[in-house]
mmCIF file of C-alpha atoms in Angstrom:
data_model
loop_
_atom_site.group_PDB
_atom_site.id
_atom_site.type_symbol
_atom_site.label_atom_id
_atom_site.label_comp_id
_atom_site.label_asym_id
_atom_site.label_seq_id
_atom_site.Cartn_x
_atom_site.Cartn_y
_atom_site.Cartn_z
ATOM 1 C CA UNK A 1 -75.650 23.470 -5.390
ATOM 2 C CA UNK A 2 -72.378 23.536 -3.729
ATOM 3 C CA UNK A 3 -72.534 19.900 -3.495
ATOM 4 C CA UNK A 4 -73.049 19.360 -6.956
ATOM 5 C CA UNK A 5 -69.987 21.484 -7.547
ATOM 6 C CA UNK A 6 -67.794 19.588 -5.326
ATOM 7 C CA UNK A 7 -68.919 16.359 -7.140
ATOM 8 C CA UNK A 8 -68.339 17.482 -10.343
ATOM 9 C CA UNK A 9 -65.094 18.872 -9.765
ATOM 10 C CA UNK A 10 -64.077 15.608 -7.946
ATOM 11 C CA UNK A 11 -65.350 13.600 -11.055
ATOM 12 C CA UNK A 12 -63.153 15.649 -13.329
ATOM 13 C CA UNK A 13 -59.830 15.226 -11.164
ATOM 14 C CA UNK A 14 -60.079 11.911 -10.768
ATOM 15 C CA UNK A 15 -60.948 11.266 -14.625
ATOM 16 C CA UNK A 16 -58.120 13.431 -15.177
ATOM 17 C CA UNK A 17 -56.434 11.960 -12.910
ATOM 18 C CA UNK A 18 -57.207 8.319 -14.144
ATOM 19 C CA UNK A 19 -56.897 9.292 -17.906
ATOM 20 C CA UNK A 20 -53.193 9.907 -17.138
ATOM 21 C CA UNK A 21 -52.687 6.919 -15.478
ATOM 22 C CA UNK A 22 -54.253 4.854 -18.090
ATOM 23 C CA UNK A 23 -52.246 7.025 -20.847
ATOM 24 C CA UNK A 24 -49.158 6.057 -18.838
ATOM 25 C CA UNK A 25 -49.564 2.166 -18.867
ATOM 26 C CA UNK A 26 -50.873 1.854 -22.415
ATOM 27 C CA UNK A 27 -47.936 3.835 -23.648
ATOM 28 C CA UNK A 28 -45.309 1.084 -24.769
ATOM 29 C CA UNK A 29 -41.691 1.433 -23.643
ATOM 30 C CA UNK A 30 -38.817 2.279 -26.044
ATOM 31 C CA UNK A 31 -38.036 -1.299 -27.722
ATOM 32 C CA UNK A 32 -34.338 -2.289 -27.058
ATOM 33 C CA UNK A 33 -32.805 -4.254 -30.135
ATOM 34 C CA UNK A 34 -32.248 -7.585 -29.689
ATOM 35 C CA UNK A 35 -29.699 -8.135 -32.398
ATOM 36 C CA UNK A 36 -26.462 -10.460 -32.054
ATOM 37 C CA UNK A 37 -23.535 -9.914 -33.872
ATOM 38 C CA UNK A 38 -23.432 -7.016 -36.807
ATOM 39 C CA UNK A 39 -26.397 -6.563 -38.795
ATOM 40 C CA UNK A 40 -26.367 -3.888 -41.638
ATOM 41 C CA UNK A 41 -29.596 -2.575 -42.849
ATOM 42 C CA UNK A 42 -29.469 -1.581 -46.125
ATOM 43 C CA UNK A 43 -32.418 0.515 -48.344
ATOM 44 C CA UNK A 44 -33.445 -0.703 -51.590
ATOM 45 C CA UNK A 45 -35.573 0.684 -54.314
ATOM 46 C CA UNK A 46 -37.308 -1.902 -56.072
ATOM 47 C CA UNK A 47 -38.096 -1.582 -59.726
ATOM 48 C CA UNK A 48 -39.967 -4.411 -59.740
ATOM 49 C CA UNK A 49 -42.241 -3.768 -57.195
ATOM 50 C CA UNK A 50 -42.003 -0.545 -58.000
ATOM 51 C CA UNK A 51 -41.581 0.063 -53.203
ATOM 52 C CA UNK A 52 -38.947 0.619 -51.333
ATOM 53 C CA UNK A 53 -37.725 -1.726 -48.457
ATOM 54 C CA UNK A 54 -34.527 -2.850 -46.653
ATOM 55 C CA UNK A 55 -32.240 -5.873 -47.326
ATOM 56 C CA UNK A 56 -30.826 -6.987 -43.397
ATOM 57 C CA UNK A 57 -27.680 -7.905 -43.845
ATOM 58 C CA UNK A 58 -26.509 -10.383 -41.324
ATOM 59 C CA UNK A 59 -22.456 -11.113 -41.181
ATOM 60 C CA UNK A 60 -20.748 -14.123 -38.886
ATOM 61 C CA UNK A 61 -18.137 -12.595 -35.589
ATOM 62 C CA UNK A 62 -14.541 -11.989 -37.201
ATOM 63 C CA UNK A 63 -16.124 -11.224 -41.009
ATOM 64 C CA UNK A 64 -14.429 -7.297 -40.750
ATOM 65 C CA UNK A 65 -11.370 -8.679 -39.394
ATOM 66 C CA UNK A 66 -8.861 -7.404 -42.201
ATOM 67 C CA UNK A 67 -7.389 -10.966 -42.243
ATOM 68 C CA UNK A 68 -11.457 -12.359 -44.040
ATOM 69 C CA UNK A 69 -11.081 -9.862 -46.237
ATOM 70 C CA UNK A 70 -10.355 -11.893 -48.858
ATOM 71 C CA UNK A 71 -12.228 -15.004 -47.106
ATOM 72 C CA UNK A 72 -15.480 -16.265 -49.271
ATOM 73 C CA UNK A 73 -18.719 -17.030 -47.526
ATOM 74 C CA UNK A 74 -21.589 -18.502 -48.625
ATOM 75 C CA UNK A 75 -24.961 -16.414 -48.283
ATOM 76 C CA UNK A 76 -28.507 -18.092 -47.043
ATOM 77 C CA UNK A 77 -31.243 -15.726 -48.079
ATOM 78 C CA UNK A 78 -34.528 -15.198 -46.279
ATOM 79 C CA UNK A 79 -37.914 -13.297 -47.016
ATOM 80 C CA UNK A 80 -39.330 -11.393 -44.040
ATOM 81 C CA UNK A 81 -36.243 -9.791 -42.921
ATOM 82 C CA UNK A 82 -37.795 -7.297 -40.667
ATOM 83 C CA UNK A 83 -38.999 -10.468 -38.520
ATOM 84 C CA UNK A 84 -35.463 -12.361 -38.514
ATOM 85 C CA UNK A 85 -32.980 -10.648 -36.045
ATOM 86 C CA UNK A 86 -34.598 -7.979 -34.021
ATOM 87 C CA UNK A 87 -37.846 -8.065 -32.168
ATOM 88 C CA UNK A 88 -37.837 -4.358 -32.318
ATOM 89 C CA UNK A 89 -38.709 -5.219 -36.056
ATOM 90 C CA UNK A 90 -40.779 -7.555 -36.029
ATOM 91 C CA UNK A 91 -44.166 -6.173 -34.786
ATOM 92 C CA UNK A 92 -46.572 -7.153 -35.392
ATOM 93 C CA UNK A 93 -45.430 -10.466 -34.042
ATOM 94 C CA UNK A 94 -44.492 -10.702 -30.599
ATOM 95 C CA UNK A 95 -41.118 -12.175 -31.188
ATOM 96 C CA UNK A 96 -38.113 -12.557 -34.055
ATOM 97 C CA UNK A 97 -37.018 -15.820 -35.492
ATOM 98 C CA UNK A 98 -33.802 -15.612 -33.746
ATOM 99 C CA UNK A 99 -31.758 -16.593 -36.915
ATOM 100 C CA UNK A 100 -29.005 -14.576 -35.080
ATOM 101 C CA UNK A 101 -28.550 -16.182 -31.981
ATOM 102 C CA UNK A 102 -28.949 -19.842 -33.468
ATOM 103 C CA UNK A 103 -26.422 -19.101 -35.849
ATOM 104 C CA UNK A 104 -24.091 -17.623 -33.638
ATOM 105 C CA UNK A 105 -24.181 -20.399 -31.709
ATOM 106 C CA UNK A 106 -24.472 -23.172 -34.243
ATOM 107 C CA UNK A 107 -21.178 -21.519 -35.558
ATOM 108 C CA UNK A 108 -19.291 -21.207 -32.147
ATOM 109 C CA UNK A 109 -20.294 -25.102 -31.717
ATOM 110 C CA UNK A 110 -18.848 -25.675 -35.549
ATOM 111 C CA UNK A 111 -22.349 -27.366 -36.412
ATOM 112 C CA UNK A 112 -22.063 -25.006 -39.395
ATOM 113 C CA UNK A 113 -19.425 -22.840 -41.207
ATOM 114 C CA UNK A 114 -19.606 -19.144 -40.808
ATOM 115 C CA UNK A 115 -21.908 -18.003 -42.999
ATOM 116 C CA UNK A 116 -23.864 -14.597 -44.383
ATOM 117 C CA UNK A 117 -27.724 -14.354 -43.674
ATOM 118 C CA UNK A 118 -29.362 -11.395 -45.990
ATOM 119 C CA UNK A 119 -32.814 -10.952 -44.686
ATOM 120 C CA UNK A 120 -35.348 -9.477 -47.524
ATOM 121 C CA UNK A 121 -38.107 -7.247 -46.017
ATOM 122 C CA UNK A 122 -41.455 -7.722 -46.951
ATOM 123 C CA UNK A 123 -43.730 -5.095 -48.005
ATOM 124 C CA UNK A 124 -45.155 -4.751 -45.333
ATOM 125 C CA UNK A 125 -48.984 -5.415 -43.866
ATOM 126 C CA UNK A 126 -51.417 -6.234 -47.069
ATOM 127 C CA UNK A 127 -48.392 -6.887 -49.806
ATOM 128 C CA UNK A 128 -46.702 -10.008 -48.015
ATOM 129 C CA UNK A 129 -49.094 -12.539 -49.360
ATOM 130 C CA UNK A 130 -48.778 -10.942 -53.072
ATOM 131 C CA UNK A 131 -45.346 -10.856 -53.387
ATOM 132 C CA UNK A 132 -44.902 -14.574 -52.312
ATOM 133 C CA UNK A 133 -47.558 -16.160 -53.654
ATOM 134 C CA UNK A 134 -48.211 -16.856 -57.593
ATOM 135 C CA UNK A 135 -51.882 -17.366 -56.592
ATOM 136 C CA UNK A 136 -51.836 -13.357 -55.632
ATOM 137 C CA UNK A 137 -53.832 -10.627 -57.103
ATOM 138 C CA UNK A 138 -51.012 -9.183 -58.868
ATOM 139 C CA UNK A 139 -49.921 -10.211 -62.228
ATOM 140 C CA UNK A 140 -47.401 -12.266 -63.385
ATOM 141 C CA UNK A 141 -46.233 -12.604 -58.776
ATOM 142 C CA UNK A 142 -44.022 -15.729 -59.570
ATOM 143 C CA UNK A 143 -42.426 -14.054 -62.610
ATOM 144 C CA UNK A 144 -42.210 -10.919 -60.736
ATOM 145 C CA UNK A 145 -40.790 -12.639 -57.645
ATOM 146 C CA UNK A 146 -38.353 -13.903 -60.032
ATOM 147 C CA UNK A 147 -37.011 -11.437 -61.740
ATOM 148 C CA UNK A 148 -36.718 -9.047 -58.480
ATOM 149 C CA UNK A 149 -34.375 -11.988 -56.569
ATOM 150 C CA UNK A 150 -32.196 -12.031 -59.737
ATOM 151 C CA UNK A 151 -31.976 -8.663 -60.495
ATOM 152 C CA UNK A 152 -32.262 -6.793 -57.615
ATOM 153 C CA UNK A 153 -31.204 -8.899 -54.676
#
């Protein structure tokens, strides 16, 4: 009897014991953002959509200088902002696309001018695919697509 007590007790310290350890290895550490440069999330309402996402706005080194305050830049837009700059973002892929570091160096090199990157979130898991593509279930996607770049964007 006493043995059976020691063996159960033993059984429920080390599952105890092992439980924690297993809690502690499966629990991910805090992600640490892996933007470059300034990026400036900003929330937007859609009407069209009728959802709410962000717009990630991405601006070139020197753009708040007061002396590019009156500078014009040209803008490159992008679906599937939350994947572009920061891999903190961009779960559930392992990685982001890194549009900030390749620009930031393609523009220190002078490849290409200094530009503005706005990234355009997605909806999210389920809603990518009918947003973006006009054979979707929703109606009128292309339309709809359309009218929430031109309008909303």
């Amino acid at each position: 009897m006493i043995f059976r007590l020691i063996f159960m007790l033993n059984l429920v310290l080390f599952g105890a014991a092992a439980k924690a350890k297993l809690n502690a290895q499966t629990t991910p550490p805090p992600c640490k953002s892996t933007v470059t440069g300034t990026l400036e999330v900003i929330p937007l309402e859609s009407k069209v959509y009728g959802n709410k996402r962000f717009l990630r706005v991405w601006l070139p080194a020197g753009y708040l200088n007061q002396p590019s305050a009156t500078k014009r830049y040209p803008v490159l837009y992008l679906f599937d902002g939350q994947t572009l700059f920061d891999r903190c973002t961009s779960q559930p892929f392992p990685d982001e696309w890194h549009v900030d570091e390749t620009l930031t160096d393609l523009i220190a090199k002078k490849t290409v001018e200094p530009l503005i990157v706005v990234g355009i979130d997605n909806a999210g898991p389920g809603h990518r695919q009918e947003e973006y593509s006009r054979y979707s279930s929703m109606t009128d996607a292309p339309q709809k697509l359309s009218a929430f770049m031109t309008t909303e964007v």
